[in-house]
């Protein structure tokens, strides 16, 4: 019997485990003009964020797998970790989650994760929400931005802590996502609240070989009231259609709130296209944001970027992007999430424009 047991141990199929170390290093030079103010510098994270991470999976058998991902951002120009802001200073600012999946039942993960809302923008925007994308320039500042979240806790709508994400399997191109993020806030009584700071979202997707459509509903419960506002809701829908010669796309979002100056109602839309050109890709975008609460705080934005691969892992890029503000709006040219901070203007109402050129290496 001992011999049989030993032979069984050696002949039992081993589970398949895969661990991957990966990253991106991206740097660019930018010249920014806001009104009559000219600023320039070496920046980090233009076409792609500078980051590194570890991810892994294990085949558990019977169609089941376990997965994890740990990802951190850094700034190429000075070596610092991802700058302050929502999640700034965390060891794994970008992502830290683990979960399980099954080909028949879908996947469930939990930890610090991207929201379906922001993932939808990344999937549809030609630049993947990076430098040169028009709607990217509306990701700042604060509640008047398309990523405005719970300002009491400096939390935006890109990622959320203490979150659960369930993804259904795809059925004839249709799939859904359910997302819950727990605020874990303490009430004035000293007891932990079951609702303050919570976020709930559902996303629906249809994808075929050349069409992708997504819609998202988001409900965000604030950790503290702001001028009587204790929650807001946002809807976003969009899609892309690959024509071969070009791939046009559309994003539209609407934020519903009580409409105080600190938590305004707003909507934004972007038209974009990704076009193969001379061995690379040309990205063109145009966007408009309308603040429905505060007067003279609307803005327009435009972006143009060309990416050219020098090899499988190295890409050079260059482009131009601009923001046209009304006299009370303060939007600026914004790099991708987790990249260098924008060049800020000294006052509201200044138009901003930027030319840039950079390179990135993926490993």
Coordinates of C-alpha atoms in Angstrom, one line a residue:
X1 CA 0.0 0.0 0.0
X2 CA 2.7 2.6 0.8
X3 CA 4.3 1.9 -2.6
X4 CA 0.9 2.3 -4.4
X5 CA 0.3 5.6 -2.5
X6 CA 3.8 6.9 -3.5
X7 CA 3.2 6.0 -7.2
X8 CA -0.2 7.6 -7.1
X9 CA 1.3 10.9 -5.7
X10 CA 3.9 11.0 -8.6
X11 CA 1.4 10.2 -11.3
X12 CA -1.4 12.6 -10.2
X13 CA -1.8 15.4 -12.8
X14 CA -0.2 18.6 -11.6
X15 CA -2.2 21.8 -11.7
X16 CA -1.1 24.4 -14.2
X17 CA 0.2 27.6 -12.6
X18 CA 1.4 30.7 -14.4
X19 CA 3.0 33.7 -12.8
X20 CA 3.9 36.8 -15.0
X21 CA 6.0 39.9 -14.2
X22 CA 5.1 42.7 -16.6
X23 CA 5.3 46.4 -17.0
X24 CA 5.4 49.5 -19.1
X25 CA 7.9 52.4 -19.2
X26 CA 6.5 55.5 -20.9
X27 CA 8.0 59.0 -21.1
X28 CA 7.4 62.1 -23.2
X29 CA 8.2 65.7 -23.7
X30 CA 5.3 68.2 -23.6
X31 CA 5.0 71.9 -24.4
X32 CA 1.8 73.3 -22.8
X33 CA 0.2 76.7 -23.4
X34 CA -2.7 78.0 -21.2
X35 CA -3.6 81.5 -22.2
X36 CA -0.3 83.3 -22.4
X37 CA 1.4 80.9 -20.0
X38 CA 3.9 78.5 -21.6
X39 CA 5.2 75.5 -19.6
X40 CA 7.2 72.5 -20.7
X41 CA 8.8 69.4 -19.2
X42 CA 9.6 65.7 -19.3
X43 CA 6.5 63.8 -18.2
X44 CA 5.6 60.2 -17.5
X45 CA 2.7 58.1 -18.8
X46 CA 1.5 59.6 -22.1
X47 CA 0.3 56.9 -24.5
X48 CA 0.5 54.3 -21.7
X49 CA 0.9 54.6 -17.9
X50 CA 4.3 53.7 -16.5
X51 CA 3.7 50.7 -14.3
X52 CA 4.8 47.3 -13.2
X53 CA 2.9 44.3 -11.8
X54 CA 2.6 40.7 -11.0
X55 CA -0.3 38.5 -12.1
X56 CA -1.0 34.8 -11.9
X57 CA -3.5 32.1 -12.5
X58 CA -3.8 28.4 -11.6
X59 CA -5.9 25.7 -13.3
X60 CA -8.0 24.1 -10.5
X61 CA -9.6 21.5 -12.8
X62 CA -13.2 21.0 -14.0
X63 CA -13.1 24.4 -15.8
X64 CA -12.2 26.3 -12.6
X65 CA -9.3 28.7 -12.3
X66 CA -8.0 31.1 -9.6
X67 CA -6.4 34.5 -10.5
X68 CA -4.7 37.4 -8.9
X69 CA -3.2 40.8 -10.0
X70 CA -1.1 43.3 -8.2
X71 CA -0.2 46.5 -10.1
X72 CA 1.6 49.7 -9.1
X73 CA 2.4 52.9 -11.0
X74 CA 5.5 55.1 -11.0
X75 CA 6.8 58.3 -12.7
X76 CA 9.6 57.9 -15.1
X77 CA 10.8 61.5 -14.9
X78 CA 11.6 61.4 -11.2
X79 CA 11.2 57.8 -10.0
X80 CA 8.4 58.6 -7.6
X81 CA 5.4 56.4 -7.0
X82 CA 2.1 57.3 -8.7
X83 CA 1.3 60.9 -7.5
X84 CA -1.2 62.0 -4.9
X85 CA -4.9 61.8 -5.6
X86 CA -7.4 59.0 -5.5
X87 CA -5.3 56.1 -4.3
X88 CA -2.0 58.0 -4.3
X89 CA 0.6 56.5 -2.0
X90 CA -0.8 53.0 -1.9
X91 CA 1.6 50.1 -2.5
X92 CA -0.6 48.7 -5.3
X93 CA -2.4 51.8 -6.4
X94 CA -3.6 50.6 -9.8
X95 CA -5.0 47.2 -9.0
X96 CA -4.9 44.6 -6.2
X97 CA -7.4 41.7 -6.4
X98 CA -7.9 38.0 -6.5
X99 CA -10.7 35.8 -7.7
X100 CA -12.0 32.6 -9.3
X101 CA -13.5 31.9 -12.7
X102 CA -15.3 29.1 -14.6
X103 CA -16.0 28.9 -18.3
X104 CA -19.7 28.1 -17.6
X105 CA -20.4 30.3 -14.5
X106 CA -18.3 33.4 -15.2
X107 CA -15.8 35.1 -12.8
X108 CA -15.9 36.6 -9.3
X109 CA -13.0 38.9 -8.0
X110 CA -12.6 41.2 -5.1
X111 CA -10.1 43.8 -3.9
X112 CA -9.1 47.2 -5.4
X113 CA -10.5 47.1 -9.0
X114 CA -11.4 49.2 -12.0
X115 CA -15.1 50.2 -12.0
X116 CA -17.2 49.0 -15.0
X117 CA -17.8 52.7 -15.6
X118 CA -14.2 53.6 -16.2
X119 CA -13.5 50.3 -18.0
X120 CA -16.2 51.2 -20.5
X121 CA -14.5 54.5 -21.3
X122 CA -11.1 52.7 -21.7
X123 CA -12.6 50.1 -24.0
X124 CA -14.3 52.6 -26.3
X125 CA -12.0 55.6 -26.4
X126 CA -9.5 55.2 -29.2
X127 CA -6.6 56.2 -27.0
X128 CA -7.8 54.0 -24.1
X129 CA -8.2 57.2 -21.9
X130 CA -4.6 58.4 -22.4
X131 CA -2.9 61.6 -23.6
X132 CA -4.4 62.9 -26.8
X133 CA -7.9 61.7 -26.0
X134 CA -10.4 64.5 -25.9
X135 CA -12.7 63.2 -23.1
X136 CA -9.6 62.4 -21.1
X137 CA -9.2 66.2 -20.6
X138 CA -12.5 66.3 -18.7
X139 CA -11.3 63.9 -16.0
X140 CA -10.2 66.9 -13.9
X141 CA -11.2 68.8 -11.8
X142 CA -13.3 67.3 -9.0
X143 CA -17.0 66.8 -9.1
X144 CA -17.3 68.8 -12.3
X145 CA -15.3 66.1 -14.1
X146 CA -16.4 62.9 -15.8
X147 CA -14.5 60.9 -13.0
X148 CA -15.8 63.0 -10.1
X149 CA -16.6 60.6 -7.3
X150 CA -16.8 60.9 -3.5
X151 CA -14.8 64.1 -2.9
X152 CA -15.1 63.7 0.9
X153 CA -12.7 60.7 0.7
X154 CA -10.8 61.9 -2.4
X155 CA -12.2 58.9 -4.3
X156 CA -12.8 59.0 -8.1
X157 CA -14.7 56.7 -10.4
X158 CA -11.7 55.0 -11.9
X159 CA -11.1 52.4 -9.2
X160 CA -12.7 51.4 -5.9
X161 CA -11.4 49.6 -2.8
X162 CA -13.3 46.8 -1.1
X163 CA -15.0 45.9 -4.3
X164 CA -16.6 42.8 -5.7
X165 CA -16.9 42.2 -9.5
X166 CA -18.9 39.4 -11.1
X167 CA -18.7 38.8 -14.8
X168 CA -21.1 36.5 -16.6
X169 CA -20.0 34.2 -19.4
X170 CA -20.6 35.5 -22.9
X171 CA -23.7 34.2 -24.7
X172 CA -23.8 34.9 -28.4
X173 CA -21.8 38.1 -27.7
X174 CA -23.9 39.2 -24.8
X175 CA -22.4 39.5 -21.2
X176 CA -23.0 41.5 -18.0
X177 CA -21.0 42.7 -15.0
X178 CA -22.2 43.4 -11.5
X179 CA -20.1 45.6 -9.3
X180 CA -20.3 46.5 -5.6
X181 CA -17.8 48.6 -3.6
X182 CA -18.2 48.9 0.2
X183 CA -17.4 52.3 1.7
X184 CA -16.8 50.8 5.2
X185 CA -17.4 54.3 6.7
X186 CA -18.0 54.9 10.4
X187 CA -21.1 56.8 11.4
X188 CA -21.2 59.6 14.0
X189 CA -22.4 57.1 16.5
X190 CA -19.0 55.2 16.1
X191 CA -20.6 52.2 14.4
X192 CA -19.7 51.1 10.9
X193 CA -22.2 52.0 8.3
X194 CA -23.5 49.4 5.8
X195 CA -24.2 52.0 3.1
X196 CA -22.1 55.2 3.4
X197 CA -19.6 55.4 0.7
X198 CA -20.9 52.3 -1.1
X199 CA -21.0 52.2 -4.9
X200 CA -23.2 49.9 -7.1
X201 CA -22.9 49.4 -10.8
X202 CA -24.2 47.1 -13.6
X203 CA -22.8 46.9 -17.1
X204 CA -24.2 45.2 -20.3
X205 CA -22.0 44.4 -23.3
X206 CA -22.5 43.1 -26.8
X207 CA -19.4 42.2 -28.8
X208 CA -18.9 40.6 -32.2
X209 CA -16.0 40.5 -34.6
X210 CA -16.4 44.2 -35.6
X211 CA -19.0 45.7 -33.2
X212 CA -18.7 46.5 -29.5
X213 CA -21.5 48.1 -27.5
X214 CA -21.6 48.8 -23.8
X215 CA -23.9 50.5 -21.3
X216 CA -23.3 51.2 -17.6
X217 CA -25.5 52.4 -14.7
X218 CA -23.7 53.6 -11.5
X219 CA -25.1 54.6 -8.1
X220 CA -22.7 56.2 -5.7
X221 CA -23.6 56.8 -2.0
X222 CA -21.5 59.6 -0.6
X223 CA -19.7 59.2 2.7
X224 CA -20.9 62.6 3.8
X225 CA -23.6 64.9 2.5
X226 CA -22.5 67.9 0.3
X227 CA -25.1 70.7 0.4
X228 CA -27.8 68.1 1.0
X229 CA -26.5 65.7 -1.6
X230 CA -26.1 62.2 -0.3
X231 CA -25.8 60.3 -3.6
X232 CA -25.7 60.6 -7.4
X233 CA -26.3 58.4 -10.4
X234 CA -24.5 58.2 -13.7
X235 CA -25.3 56.4 -16.9
X236 CA -22.9 55.8 -19.8
X237 CA -23.2 54.1 -23.1
X238 CA -21.2 53.9 -26.2
X239 CA -19.6 51.6 -28.8
X240 CA -17.4 51.2 -31.7
X241 CA -17.6 49.7 -35.2
X242 CA -14.6 48.4 -37.1
X243 CA -14.9 49.2 -40.8
X244 CA -11.4 48.0 -41.6
X245 CA -10.2 51.3 -43.0
X246 CA -11.1 53.1 -39.7
X247 CA -12.8 52.3 -36.4
X248 CA -15.3 55.1 -35.3
X249 CA -16.5 55.3 -31.8
X250 CA -19.0 57.2 -29.6
X251 CA -19.2 57.8 -25.8
X252 CA -22.0 59.5 -24.0
X253 CA -22.5 60.0 -20.3
X254 CA -24.9 61.8 -18.0
X255 CA -24.6 62.5 -14.3
X256 CA -27.7 63.0 -12.3
X257 CA -27.5 64.9 -9.0
X258 CA -29.5 67.5 -7.0
X259 CA -27.5 70.1 -8.9
X260 CA -25.6 72.0 -6.2
X261 CA -22.5 74.0 -7.3
X262 CA -20.3 71.3 -5.7
X263 CA -22.2 68.3 -7.2
X264 CA -23.4 69.6 -10.6
X265 CA -25.5 67.8 -13.2
X266 CA -23.6 67.4 -16.4
X267 CA -23.3 65.4 -19.6
X268 CA -20.4 64.8 -21.9
X269 CA -20.0 63.1 -25.3
X270 CA -17.1 62.2 -27.5
X271 CA -16.7 61.1 -31.2
X272 CA -13.5 59.3 -32.0
X273 CA -11.8 57.1 -34.6
X274 CA -8.8 54.8 -34.8
X275 CA -7.3 54.6 -38.3
X276 CA -4.5 52.5 -39.5
X277 CA -2.0 54.7 -41.3
X278 CA 1.5 54.1 -42.7
X279 CA 2.2 51.2 -40.4
X280 CA 0.9 52.9 -37.3
X281 CA -2.4 54.2 -36.0
X282 CA -3.9 57.7 -36.0
X283 CA -6.3 58.6 -33.2
X284 CA -8.7 61.5 -33.6
X285 CA -11.2 62.6 -31.0
X286 CA -13.5 65.5 -30.3
X287 CA -15.6 66.0 -27.1
X288 CA -18.0 68.4 -25.4
X289 CA -19.0 68.7 -21.7
X290 CA -22.0 70.6 -20.6
X291 CA -22.4 71.7 -17.0
X292 CA -26.2 71.9 -16.5
X293 CA -26.0 73.4 -13.0
X294 CA -23.3 76.1 -13.1
X295 CA -23.4 78.8 -15.8
X296 CA -20.4 79.4 -18.1
X297 CA -18.6 76.1 -17.1
X298 CA -18.9 74.2 -20.4
X299 CA -15.9 73.1 -22.4
X300 CA -14.8 71.6 -25.8
X301 CA -11.8 69.4 -26.3
X302 CA -9.9 67.9 -29.3
X303 CA -7.2 65.4 -29.7
X304 CA -4.9 64.0 -32.4
X305 CA -2.2 61.4 -31.8
X306 CA -0.1 59.1 -34.0
X307 CA 1.5 55.9 -32.7
X308 CA 4.2 54.0 -34.6
X309 CA 5.6 50.7 -33.4
X310 CA 9.4 50.4 -33.8
X311 CA 9.2 46.7 -32.7
X312 CA 6.8 44.4 -30.9
X313 CA 7.4 46.1 -27.5
X314 CA 8.6 49.7 -28.4
X315 CA 6.3 52.4 -29.7
X316 CA 6.9 56.1 -30.5
X317 CA 4.1 58.6 -30.6
X318 CA 3.4 62.3 -31.1
X319 CA 0.3 64.5 -31.0
X320 CA -1.6 67.6 -30.2
X321 CA -4.6 68.2 -27.9
X322 CA -6.5 71.3 -26.9
X323 CA -9.2 72.4 -24.4
X324 CA -11.5 75.4 -25.0
X325 CA -13.0 76.6 -21.7
X326 CA -15.9 79.0 -21.0
X327 CA -15.0 81.8 -18.7
X328 CA -15.6 79.8 -15.4
X329 CA -14.4 76.3 -16.4
X330 CA -11.0 75.1 -15.5
X331 CA -10.3 72.0 -17.6
X332 CA -6.7 71.3 -18.7
X333 CA -4.8 68.8 -20.8
X334 CA -4.8 65.5 -18.7
X335 CA -2.4 62.6 -19.2
X336 CA -3.7 59.1 -18.5
X337 CA -4.8 57.9 -15.1
X338 CA -1.9 57.3 -12.8
X339 CA 0.5 59.4 -14.8
X340 CA 2.2 62.8 -14.3
X341 CA 0.0 65.6 -13.0
X342 CA -1.3 68.1 -15.6
X343 CA 0.1 71.5 -16.2
X344 CA -2.4 73.6 -14.2
X345 CA -3.6 77.0 -15.2
X346 CA -3.5 80.0 -12.8
X347 CA -7.1 80.9 -13.3
X348 CA -10.4 79.7 -14.8
X349 CA -11.4 80.4 -18.4
X350 CA -8.0 79.9 -20.0
X351 CA -7.8 77.7 -23.1
X352 CA -5.1 75.0 -23.0
X353 CA -3.2 73.4 -25.8
X354 CA -0.3 70.9 -25.8
X355 CA 2.0 69.3 -28.3
X356 CA 3.9 66.2 -27.1
X357 CA 6.1 63.4 -28.3
X358 CA 7.2 60.3 -26.5
X359 CA 8.2 56.6 -26.4
X360 CA 7.2 53.6 -24.4
X361 CA 8.5 50.1 -23.9
X362 CA 6.4 47.2 -22.7
X363 CA 7.8 44.1 -21.1

